[in-house]
Amino acid sequence: MFRSLIAFSLAAMATTALAGEPAPAAKGADEQRPKQLLLVSFDGAHDNRLWARSREIGQKANARFTYFLSCTTLIPRARAGDYKAPGIKAGRSNIGFAISTEEVGNRLDHIWKARSEGHEIASHTCGHFDGKDWTKADWLKEFEAFDRVLTNAWKDNGLADREPEGWADFVTQDITGFRAPYLSAPESLFLAEREHGFRYDASIVTHDPTLPVEKAGVARFGLPLIPEGPRERRIIAMDYNLFIRHSAGIDHPSKADEFAERSYQAFRSAFDRQYDGERIPLQIGLHFVEMNGGAYWTAMERLVTEVCPLPDVACVTYAEALDMLEGRTNPAAAPGAM
């Protein structure tokens, strides 16, 4: 039911605009160099098998991830009418709905366990609609729908007896970040994020890895364009974009090893460039979809298992990175950043 995520994203993500140039960071003495941060995130966070795999990778690699959760994955198809996106008929979603309450229960267990393991749950709204034309009020409506669905997820699925103590506080206090579907981020989004109380946004794209830029009370992280392939053409550091470049969005599992190696080399080169240089955090985004035979998950797993255990590397969540980077963030250093 999530195939439409790949199909619909092609046009929208292909036109994503750059949000600004990299923010330079001052070099200090070697002994004072900050840790190299690696931020790995997952959009959608639906497939329970990939929930289990990602948590296993995190435990093995000493890595903590950010999961940008889509809330329709907590609504069974039978109750699809409970959700209505701005300007869309009730019961519609670009990524479908859950198949059963059993599936939802397993997903909720993964969410709570991941949170307990130090991973971060953040918002990807609900139905994965392109909000480029949404008003501030539209975004706030979608944020409220996400909060309502997540807060009541156990009860609404007949699982109230399994709801963990502290779940409501988790929803209201721990979910502090957002990434827009299709990386579609109009100014109305940022205004709504500030009013809703989000600390950070992770929807923009930057030419190189850069420090987050705070504007109007919201820190803005940008996925970087990284060199990739024989000609080192830049591409958003995200699995979907690699999928489009490598195979035009058509699955070729027989080339999984080839695409995994290309992706790993791009990820590792981008990491080494920062590790050996300014130590600007590197961000890599994936989806809970195994494109091209899982090539991009394979590349990510190889990278994190190699670098995250290093003593001067920290593979952390966006929320953790925001705290760790507080002293380094300089809004004036990124002219043109949104």
Short mmCIF file of C-alpha atoms in Angstrom, two decimals:
data_model
loop_
_atom_site.label_atom_id
_atom_site.label_comp_id
_atom_site.label_asym_id
_atom_site.label_seq_id
_atom_site.Cartn_x
_atom_site.Cartn_y
_atom_site.Cartn_z
CA MET A 1 0.00 0.00 0.00
CA PHE A 2 3.02 2.24 0.20
CA ARG A 3 4.07 1.98 -3.45
CA SER A 4 2.27 5.26 -4.12
CA LEU A 5 4.84 7.04 -1.95
CA ILE A 6 7.52 6.23 -4.53
CA ALA A 7 5.37 6.96 -7.56
CA PHE A 8 3.98 10.26 -6.31
CA SER A 9 7.33 11.58 -5.05
CA LEU A 10 9.09 11.62 -8.43
CA ALA A 11 7.79 14.94 -9.68
CA ALA A 12 7.65 16.66 -6.32
CA MET A 13 11.12 15.81 -5.10
CA ALA A 14 12.74 16.39 -8.48
CA THR A 15 11.85 20.07 -8.19
CA THR A 16 12.94 20.58 -4.59
CA ALA A 17 14.83 23.87 -4.41
CA LEU A 18 18.07 24.50 -2.61
CA ALA A 19 17.62 26.33 0.64
CA GLY A 20 21.01 27.92 1.06
CA GLU A 21 24.73 27.57 1.06
CA PRO A 22 26.79 25.75 3.69
CA ALA A 23 27.54 27.48 6.95
CA PRO A 24 31.29 27.58 7.61
CA ALA A 25 32.51 26.52 11.02
CA ALA A 26 35.69 27.84 12.58
CA LYS A 27 38.55 25.38 12.96
CA GLY A 28 40.07 25.02 16.38
CA ALA A 29 43.04 23.10 17.68
CA ASP A 30 42.91 19.39 16.89
CA GLU A 31 42.40 18.48 20.52
CA GLN A 32 39.36 20.78 20.66
CA ARG A 33 37.68 19.46 17.52
CA PRO A 34 34.05 18.52 18.04
CA LYS A 35 32.80 15.03 17.45
CA GLN A 36 31.68 14.25 13.94
CA LEU A 37 27.91 13.89 14.01
CA LEU A 38 26.01 11.55 11.70
CA LEU A 39 22.23 11.91 11.55
CA VAL A 40 20.34 9.03 9.93
CA SER A 41 16.59 9.35 9.60
CA PHE A 42 13.69 7.34 8.20
CA ASP A 43 10.59 8.84 6.59
CA GLY A 44 7.24 7.11 6.97
CA ALA A 45 8.30 4.49 9.54
CA HIS A 46 5.60 1.97 8.67
CA ASP A 47 7.00 -1.49 7.80
CA ASN A 48 7.28 -3.45 11.05
CA ARG A 49 10.01 -5.63 9.59
CA LEU A 50 12.12 -2.55 8.91
CA TRP A 51 11.35 -1.20 12.36
CA ALA A 52 12.95 -4.36 13.74
CA ARG A 53 15.89 -4.18 11.35
CA SER A 54 16.64 -0.53 12.03
CA ARG A 55 16.54 -1.07 15.80
CA GLU A 56 18.94 -3.99 15.43
CA ILE A 57 21.30 -1.86 13.33
CA GLY A 58 21.19 0.86 15.96
CA GLN A 59 22.07 -1.56 18.75
CA LYS A 60 24.89 -3.12 16.74
CA ALA A 61 26.39 0.20 15.60
CA ASN A 62 25.87 2.32 18.72
CA ALA A 63 23.63 4.59 16.65
CA ARG A 64 20.43 6.43 17.43
CA PHE A 65 18.03 7.30 14.62
CA THR A 66 15.17 9.73 14.00
CA TYR A 67 11.92 8.24 12.71
CA PHE A 68 9.67 10.72 10.91
CA LEU A 69 6.37 8.95 11.51
CA SER A 70 3.30 9.15 9.26
CA CYS A 71 0.18 8.84 11.40
CA THR A 72 -2.09 7.06 8.88
CA THR A 73 0.06 3.98 9.58
CA LEU A 74 -1.71 3.92 12.96
CA ILE A 75 -5.20 3.96 11.44
CA PRO A 76 -6.62 0.70 10.03
CA ARG A 77 -8.23 0.92 6.62
CA ALA A 78 -11.62 0.22 8.23
CA ARG A 79 -11.37 3.55 10.08
CA ALA A 80 -9.82 5.58 7.26
CA GLY A 81 -12.66 8.08 7.45
CA ASP A 82 -11.35 9.21 10.84
CA TYR A 83 -8.67 11.21 9.03
CA LYS A 84 -9.19 14.17 6.74
CA ALA A 85 -6.31 16.19 5.32
CA PRO A 86 -6.72 19.88 4.45
CA GLY A 87 -8.57 20.23 1.16
CA ILE A 88 -8.81 16.44 0.72
CA LYS A 89 -11.80 14.14 1.15
CA ALA A 90 -11.95 12.17 4.37
CA GLY A 91 -10.37 8.72 4.20
CA ARG A 92 -7.69 9.62 1.67
CA SER A 93 -3.96 9.08 2.09
CA ASN A 94 -1.09 8.97 -0.39
CA ILE A 95 0.54 6.15 1.58
CA GLY A 96 -2.57 4.18 2.47
CA PHE A 97 -3.56 3.00 5.92
CA ALA A 98 -2.74 0.08 8.19
CA ILE A 99 -4.17 -3.31 7.28
CA SER A 100 -5.30 -4.34 10.77
CA THR A 101 -5.26 -3.41 14.43
CA GLU A 102 -2.72 -6.20 14.97
CA GLU A 103 -0.35 -4.49 12.57
CA VAL A 104 -0.91 -1.18 14.36
CA GLY A 105 -0.24 -2.80 17.73
CA ASN A 106 3.09 -4.18 16.53
CA ARG A 107 4.03 -0.78 15.14
CA LEU A 108 3.15 0.96 18.40
CA ASP A 109 5.32 -1.54 20.27
CA HIS A 110 8.24 -0.69 17.97
CA ILE A 111 7.68 3.03 18.45
CA TRP A 112 7.74 2.74 22.23
CA LYS A 113 10.72 0.37 22.29
CA ALA A 114 12.68 2.57 19.89
CA ARG A 115 11.99 5.58 22.05
CA SER A 116 13.14 3.63 25.12
CA GLU A 117 16.36 2.73 23.28
CA GLY A 118 17.20 6.38 22.71
CA HIS A 119 15.85 6.83 19.20
CA GLU A 120 13.68 9.83 18.35
CA ILE A 121 10.13 9.85 17.06
CA ALA A 122 9.33 12.95 15.02
CA SER A 123 6.43 13.98 12.80
CA HIS A 124 5.95 13.42 9.06
CA THR A 125 2.27 14.43 9.39
CA CYS A 126 -0.34 11.89 8.38
CA GLY A 127 -1.37 11.24 4.79
CA HIS A 128 1.85 12.29 3.01
CA PHE A 129 0.26 15.05 0.98
CA ASP A 130 2.23 17.81 -0.73
CA GLY A 131 1.56 20.92 1.34
CA LYS A 132 3.27 23.44 -0.93
CA ASP A 133 0.00 25.40 -1.24
CA TRP A 134 -1.21 24.90 2.33
CA THR A 135 -1.78 27.86 4.57
CA LYS A 136 -0.51 28.12 8.10
CA ALA A 137 -3.98 27.06 9.30
CA ASP A 138 -3.84 23.99 7.03
CA TRP A 139 -0.51 22.90 8.45
CA LEU A 140 -1.77 23.41 12.01
CA LYS A 141 -4.79 21.27 11.22
CA GLU A 142 -2.52 18.49 9.97
CA PHE A 143 -0.26 18.78 13.02
CA GLU A 144 -3.29 18.52 15.27
CA ALA A 145 -4.49 15.43 13.40
CA PHE A 146 -1.10 13.80 13.94
CA ASP A 147 -1.16 14.57 17.65
CA ARG A 148 -4.71 13.31 18.05
CA VAL A 149 -4.08 10.05 16.19
CA LEU A 150 -0.86 9.32 18.07
CA THR A 151 -2.26 10.24 21.49
CA ASN A 152 -5.28 7.96 21.07
CA ALA A 153 -3.63 5.21 19.03
CA TRP A 154 -3.78 2.50 21.68
CA LYS A 155 -7.35 3.24 22.73
CA ASP A 156 -8.70 3.73 19.19
CA ASN A 157 -7.32 0.33 18.19
CA GLY A 158 -8.78 -1.51 21.17
CA LEU A 159 -5.40 -1.77 22.87
CA ALA A 160 -5.93 0.55 25.84
CA ASP A 161 -4.81 -2.17 28.26
CA ARG A 162 -1.40 -2.24 26.54
CA GLU A 163 -0.76 1.52 26.50
CA PRO A 164 2.56 2.22 28.21
CA GLU A 165 2.64 4.54 31.19
CA GLY A 166 3.89 7.90 30.02
CA TRP A 167 2.61 7.57 26.44
CA ALA A 168 0.61 10.82 26.55
CA ASP A 169 3.60 12.74 27.92
CA PHE A 170 5.75 11.25 25.16
CA VAL A 171 3.39 12.58 22.49
CA THR A 172 3.09 16.06 23.96
CA GLN A 173 6.69 16.56 25.10
CA ASP A 174 9.07 14.35 23.10
CA ILE A 175 7.93 14.94 19.52
CA THR A 176 9.75 18.17 18.76
CA GLY A 177 10.78 17.84 15.10
CA PHE A 178 9.19 17.68 11.68
CA ARG A 179 10.00 16.79 8.07
CA ALA A 180 7.58 17.72 5.31
CA PRO A 181 6.47 15.09 2.81
CA TYR A 182 8.32 15.54 -0.49
CA LEU A 183 10.54 18.07 1.31
CA SER A 184 7.88 20.60 0.32
CA ALA A 185 8.37 23.48 2.73
CA PRO A 186 6.57 26.79 2.05
CA GLU A 187 6.97 29.67 4.47
CA SER A 188 3.54 28.87 5.90
CA LEU A 189 4.99 25.60 7.20
CA PHE A 190 7.65 27.32 9.28
CA LEU A 191 5.11 29.75 10.75
CA ALA A 192 2.90 26.81 11.72
CA GLU A 193 5.81 24.87 13.18
CA ARG A 194 6.71 27.75 15.44
CA GLU A 195 3.12 28.11 16.68
CA HIS A 196 2.77 24.38 17.18
CA GLY A 197 5.93 24.27 19.30
CA PHE A 198 8.35 22.32 17.11
CA ARG A 199 12.02 22.94 17.89
CA TYR A 200 13.33 22.03 14.46
CA ASP A 201 12.45 21.36 10.84
CA ALA A 202 14.35 18.91 8.61
CA SER A 203 12.69 19.65 5.26
CA ILE A 204 15.11 21.87 3.39
CA VAL A 205 18.02 21.00 1.09
CA THR A 206 21.46 22.61 1.19
CA HIS A 207 24.34 22.50 -1.28
CA ASP A 208 26.73 20.98 1.27
CA PRO A 209 26.44 19.73 4.83
CA THR A 210 25.75 22.77 7.00
CA LEU A 211 24.97 23.68 10.57
CA PRO A 212 21.30 24.19 11.39
CA VAL A 213 20.07 27.74 10.97
CA GLU A 214 17.59 29.19 13.44
CA LYS A 215 14.95 31.46 12.05
CA ALA A 216 11.85 32.71 13.82
CA GLY A 217 12.34 30.27 16.65
CA VAL A 218 12.70 27.08 14.56
CA ALA A 219 16.06 25.46 13.80
CA ARG A 220 16.23 24.39 10.15
CA PHE A 221 18.31 21.36 9.18
CA GLY A 222 19.05 20.78 5.51
CA LEU A 223 19.67 17.48 3.76
CA PRO A 224 22.87 18.03 1.75
CA LEU A 225 23.66 17.43 -1.87
CA ILE A 226 26.57 14.99 -1.97
CA PRO A 227 28.79 13.87 -4.89
CA GLU A 228 27.81 10.44 -6.22
CA GLY A 229 28.76 8.09 -9.02
CA PRO A 230 31.61 8.05 -11.54
CA ARG A 231 31.12 11.70 -12.43
CA GLU A 232 30.45 12.74 -8.83
CA ARG A 233 27.27 14.56 -9.72
CA ARG A 234 25.57 15.93 -6.64
CA ILE A 235 22.36 14.40 -5.34
CA ILE A 236 20.22 14.75 -2.22
CA ALA A 237 21.57 12.36 0.40
CA MET A 238 18.39 10.31 0.41
CA ASP A 239 17.58 6.82 -0.83
CA TYR A 240 14.68 7.85 -3.04
CA ASN A 241 16.83 10.24 -5.06
CA LEU A 242 19.49 7.56 -5.52
CA PHE A 243 16.75 5.15 -6.61
CA ILE A 244 15.63 7.57 -9.32
CA ARG A 245 19.17 8.19 -10.53
CA HIS A 246 20.26 4.57 -10.53
CA SER A 247 17.22 2.93 -12.08
CA ALA A 248 14.68 5.64 -12.97
CA GLY A 249 12.49 4.50 -10.09
CA ILE A 250 12.17 0.93 -11.40
CA ASP A 251 13.30 -1.81 -9.05
CA HIS A 252 16.32 -3.81 -10.22
CA PRO A 253 17.10 -6.22 -7.36
CA SER A 254 19.70 -7.96 -9.53
CA LYS A 255 21.81 -4.78 -9.34
CA ALA A 256 21.47 -4.39 -5.60
CA ASP A 257 25.18 -4.99 -4.92
CA GLU A 258 26.26 -2.48 -7.57
CA PHE A 259 23.89 0.22 -6.31
CA ALA A 260 24.77 -0.49 -2.69
CA GLU A 261 28.47 -0.05 -3.41
CA ARG A 262 27.89 3.22 -5.28
CA SER A 263 25.74 4.55 -2.46
CA TYR A 264 28.16 3.46 0.23
CA GLN A 265 31.04 5.17 -1.55
CA ALA A 266 29.00 8.39 -1.80
CA PHE A 267 27.99 8.22 1.87
CA ARG A 268 31.49 7.37 3.06
CA SER A 269 33.17 10.05 0.97
CA ALA A 270 30.73 12.67 2.25
CA PHE A 271 31.36 11.50 5.81
CA ASP A 272 35.15 11.49 5.43
CA ARG A 273 35.11 14.96 3.92
CA GLN A 274 33.51 16.33 7.09
CA TYR A 275 35.38 14.05 9.49
CA ASP A 276 38.72 15.18 8.08
CA GLY A 277 37.57 18.77 7.67
CA GLU A 278 35.18 21.08 9.47
CA ARG A 279 33.26 18.37 11.33
CA ILE A 280 29.92 19.66 10.06
CA PRO A 281 27.16 17.09 10.75
CA LEU A 282 26.25 14.80 7.88
CA GLN A 283 22.60 13.92 7.33
CA ILE A 284 21.34 10.89 5.40
CA GLY A 285 17.66 10.16 4.82
CA LEU A 286 15.98 6.86 4.01
CA HIS A 287 12.44 5.53 3.71
CA PHE A 288 10.90 2.36 5.10
CA VAL A 289 10.97 0.92 1.59
CA GLU A 290 13.73 -1.36 0.32
CA MET A 291 14.38 0.08 -3.13
CA ASN A 292 16.61 -1.78 -5.61
CA GLY A 293 16.80 -4.87 -3.47
CA GLY A 294 17.57 -2.95 -0.29
CA ALA A 295 20.72 -1.37 -1.75
CA TYR A 296 20.40 1.87 0.17
CA TRP A 297 19.73 0.25 3.53
CA THR A 298 22.75 -1.97 2.91
CA ALA A 299 24.92 1.07 2.22
CA MET A 300 23.62 2.88 5.30
CA GLU A 301 24.17 -0.15 7.54
CA ARG A 302 27.73 -0.57 6.29
CA LEU A 303 28.48 3.09 6.96
CA VAL A 304 27.04 3.27 10.47
CA THR A 305 28.62 0.01 11.62
CA GLU A 306 32.00 1.34 10.48
CA VAL A 307 31.92 4.90 11.79
CA CYS A 308 29.46 5.12 14.68
CA PRO A 309 31.62 3.12 17.15
CA LEU A 310 34.57 5.51 16.64
CA PRO A 311 35.33 7.54 19.79
CA ASP A 312 35.17 10.90 18.01
CA VAL A 313 31.94 10.15 16.14
CA ALA A 314 28.38 10.40 17.46
CA CYS A 315 25.48 8.93 15.50
CA VAL A 316 22.62 10.79 17.08
CA THR A 317 19.05 11.96 16.61
CA TYR A 318 18.12 15.39 15.34
CA ALA A 319 16.99 16.44 18.80
CA GLU A 320 20.30 15.35 20.31
CA ALA A 321 22.26 17.07 17.55
CA LEU A 322 20.39 20.31 18.14
CA ASP A 323 21.48 20.29 21.78
CA MET A 324 25.06 19.31 20.94
CA LEU A 325 25.36 22.01 18.26
CA GLU A 326 23.88 24.85 20.28
CA GLY A 327 27.18 26.61 20.76
CA ARG A 328 28.14 26.20 17.10
CA THR A 329 24.92 27.37 15.47
CA ASN A 330 25.35 30.74 13.79
CA PRO A 331 22.32 31.96 11.81
CA ALA A 332 24.32 34.78 10.29
CA ALA A 333 26.75 32.29 8.77
CA ALA A 334 24.28 30.93 6.22
CA PRO A 335 23.10 33.76 3.96
CA GLY A 336 20.14 32.75 1.87
CA ALA A 337 19.15 29.86 4.13
CA MET A 338 15.42 29.55 4.49
#
